């Protein structure tokens, strides 16, 4: 499994960015997939995750209504559309995937809280004027 994030950069408050994650070696029907972030001196936060059990997309309260998760299985790519960005969204953003059988029935919320088996190296997002 290889996850490679891209699309990060510097953006002004109120602006938008779309992150991409090229995912190789996974089957979207069998893997949980999601986005995490870690700001300086803070713990990792699961911000949007989807479980293979129900395909319901979970969003953290901190991004709900502003960020949108999507994927294109044919392109093996996961996206995170971020709008109305705030300085507190500044972080390194990571893509994750998980296929552990013991977790297959869990919700997207669970995966966001517990983390995922495979993680990319991240892409940096800075929101600043």
Short mmCIF file of C-alpha atoms in Angstrom, two decimals:
data_model
loop_
_atom_site.label_atom_id
_atom_site.label_comp_id
_atom_site.label_asym_id
_atom_site.label_seq_id
_atom_site.Cartn_x
_atom_site.Cartn_y
_atom_site.Cartn_z
CA UNK A 1 0.00 0.00 0.00
CA UNK A 2 1.30 3.43 -0.92
CA UNK A 3 -0.42 6.72 -0.18
CA UNK A 4 0.94 9.95 -1.64
CA UNK A 5 -0.65 13.27 -0.75
CA UNK A 6 -0.42 16.46 -2.81
CA UNK A 7 -2.09 19.84 -3.15
CA UNK A 8 -0.94 21.57 0.00
CA UNK A 9 0.40 25.09 0.11
CA UNK A 10 -0.10 28.59 1.43
CA UNK A 11 -3.60 30.05 1.29
CA UNK A 12 -5.22 33.14 2.75
CA UNK A 13 -7.96 32.88 5.36
CA UNK A 14 -11.28 32.26 3.68
CA UNK A 15 -9.62 30.58 0.74
CA UNK A 16 -9.89 27.06 -0.63
CA UNK A 17 -7.60 24.15 -1.43
CA UNK A 18 -8.14 20.66 -2.75
CA UNK A 19 -5.87 17.93 -1.46
CA UNK A 20 -5.37 14.69 -3.37
CA UNK A 21 -4.15 11.30 -2.24
CA UNK A 22 -2.96 8.83 -4.83
CA UNK A 23 -3.63 5.42 -3.32
CA UNK A 24 -2.00 2.35 -4.80
CA UNK A 25 -2.43 -1.22 -3.61
CA UNK A 26 -5.89 -0.74 -2.11
CA UNK A 27 -9.42 -1.68 -3.05
CA UNK A 28 -11.84 1.07 -2.09
CA UNK A 29 -14.57 -1.48 -1.42
CA UNK A 30 -12.50 -3.25 1.24
CA UNK A 31 -10.53 -0.40 2.81
CA UNK A 32 -11.44 2.36 5.17
CA UNK A 33 -9.98 5.62 3.87
CA UNK A 34 -9.66 9.00 5.45
CA UNK A 35 -7.88 12.25 6.11
CA UNK A 36 -5.98 13.24 9.22
CA UNK A 37 -4.03 16.32 10.19
CA UNK A 38 -1.47 17.30 12.76
CA UNK A 39 -0.77 20.89 13.69
CA UNK A 40 2.47 21.95 15.40
CA UNK A 41 2.55 20.88 19.04
CA UNK A 42 -0.85 19.21 18.74
CA UNK A 43 -2.04 15.64 18.53
CA UNK A 44 -3.12 14.09 15.27
CA UNK A 45 -6.78 14.70 14.44
CA UNK A 46 -8.95 12.51 12.27
CA UNK A 47 -10.98 14.94 10.18
CA UNK A 48 -12.85 12.85 7.64
CA UNK A 49 -13.10 9.07 7.39
CA UNK A 50 -15.18 6.52 5.54
CA UNK A 51 -15.69 2.92 6.62
CA UNK A 52 -16.15 0.14 4.06
CA UNK A 53 -19.01 -1.24 6.18
CA UNK A 54 -21.47 1.56 5.44
CA UNK A 55 -19.68 4.12 3.20
CA UNK A 56 -20.92 6.88 5.48
CA UNK A 57 -18.45 9.75 5.60
CA UNK A 58 -17.65 11.04 9.07
CA UNK A 59 -16.47 14.62 9.58
CA UNK A 60 -14.89 16.09 12.67
CA UNK A 61 -16.85 18.98 14.13
CA UNK A 62 -13.90 21.27 13.44
CA UNK A 63 -14.32 20.87 9.65
CA UNK A 64 -17.98 19.97 9.22
CA UNK A 65 -19.67 22.14 6.61
CA UNK A 66 -16.35 23.42 5.27
CA UNK A 67 -14.48 20.31 4.11
CA UNK A 68 -15.73 17.66 1.72
CA UNK A 69 -14.38 14.12 1.27
CA UNK A 70 -14.64 12.31 -2.03
CA UNK A 71 -12.88 9.63 -4.00
CA UNK A 72 -12.53 8.35 -7.54
CA UNK A 73 -12.03 4.60 -7.41
CA UNK A 74 -11.11 4.41 -11.10
CA UNK A 75 -8.27 6.87 -10.52
CA UNK A 76 -7.35 5.39 -7.13
CA UNK A 77 -7.50 8.91 -5.75
CA UNK A 78 -9.01 10.38 -2.61
CA UNK A 79 -9.77 14.08 -2.34
CA UNK A 80 -10.33 16.59 0.42
CA UNK A 81 -11.93 19.82 -0.73
CA UNK A 82 -11.30 22.49 1.87
CA UNK A 83 -13.19 25.79 1.85
CA UNK A 84 -13.51 28.76 4.21
CA UNK A 85 -10.07 27.97 5.53
CA UNK A 86 -9.01 29.36 8.88
CA UNK A 87 -5.56 29.88 10.41
CA UNK A 88 -6.33 27.02 12.80
CA UNK A 89 -6.53 24.68 9.80
CA UNK A 90 -2.78 25.06 9.40
CA UNK A 91 -1.32 21.56 9.69
CA UNK A 92 0.28 18.68 7.85
CA UNK A 93 -2.51 16.67 6.24
CA UNK A 94 -2.26 12.91 5.88
CA UNK A 95 -4.19 10.33 3.95
CA UNK A 96 -4.91 7.00 5.62
CA UNK A 97 -6.15 3.53 4.70
CA UNK A 98 -7.03 0.46 6.75
CA UNK A 99 -8.10 -3.07 5.91
CA UNK A 100 -7.76 -4.90 9.22
CA UNK A 101 -10.53 -7.52 9.48
CA UNK A 102 -11.08 -6.77 13.16
CA UNK A 103 -12.17 -3.24 12.24
CA UNK A 104 -14.23 -3.95 9.15
CA UNK A 105 -17.56 -3.34 10.87
CA UNK A 106 -16.51 -0.11 12.55
CA UNK A 107 -17.80 3.34 11.64
CA UNK A 108 -15.94 6.19 10.02
CA UNK A 109 -15.96 7.94 13.38
CA UNK A 110 -14.08 4.99 14.86
CA UNK A 111 -11.37 5.14 12.21
CA UNK A 112 -10.94 8.87 12.63
CA UNK A 113 -10.58 8.42 16.37
CA UNK A 114 -8.29 5.37 16.29
CA UNK A 115 -6.20 6.12 13.25
CA UNK A 116 -5.48 3.90 10.28
CA UNK A 117 -3.10 1.10 9.40
CA UNK A 118 -1.38 2.89 6.53
CA UNK A 119 -0.56 6.59 6.40
CA UNK A 120 1.06 8.76 3.76
CA UNK A 121 3.89 11.17 4.40
CA UNK A 122 1.64 14.20 4.36
CA UNK A 123 1.26 17.54 2.63
CA UNK A 124 1.58 20.85 4.43
CA UNK A 125 -1.21 23.43 4.51
CA UNK A 126 -0.61 26.93 5.84
CA UNK A 127 -3.48 29.37 6.22
CA UNK A 128 -2.15 32.85 6.72
CA UNK A 129 -2.50 36.37 5.41
#
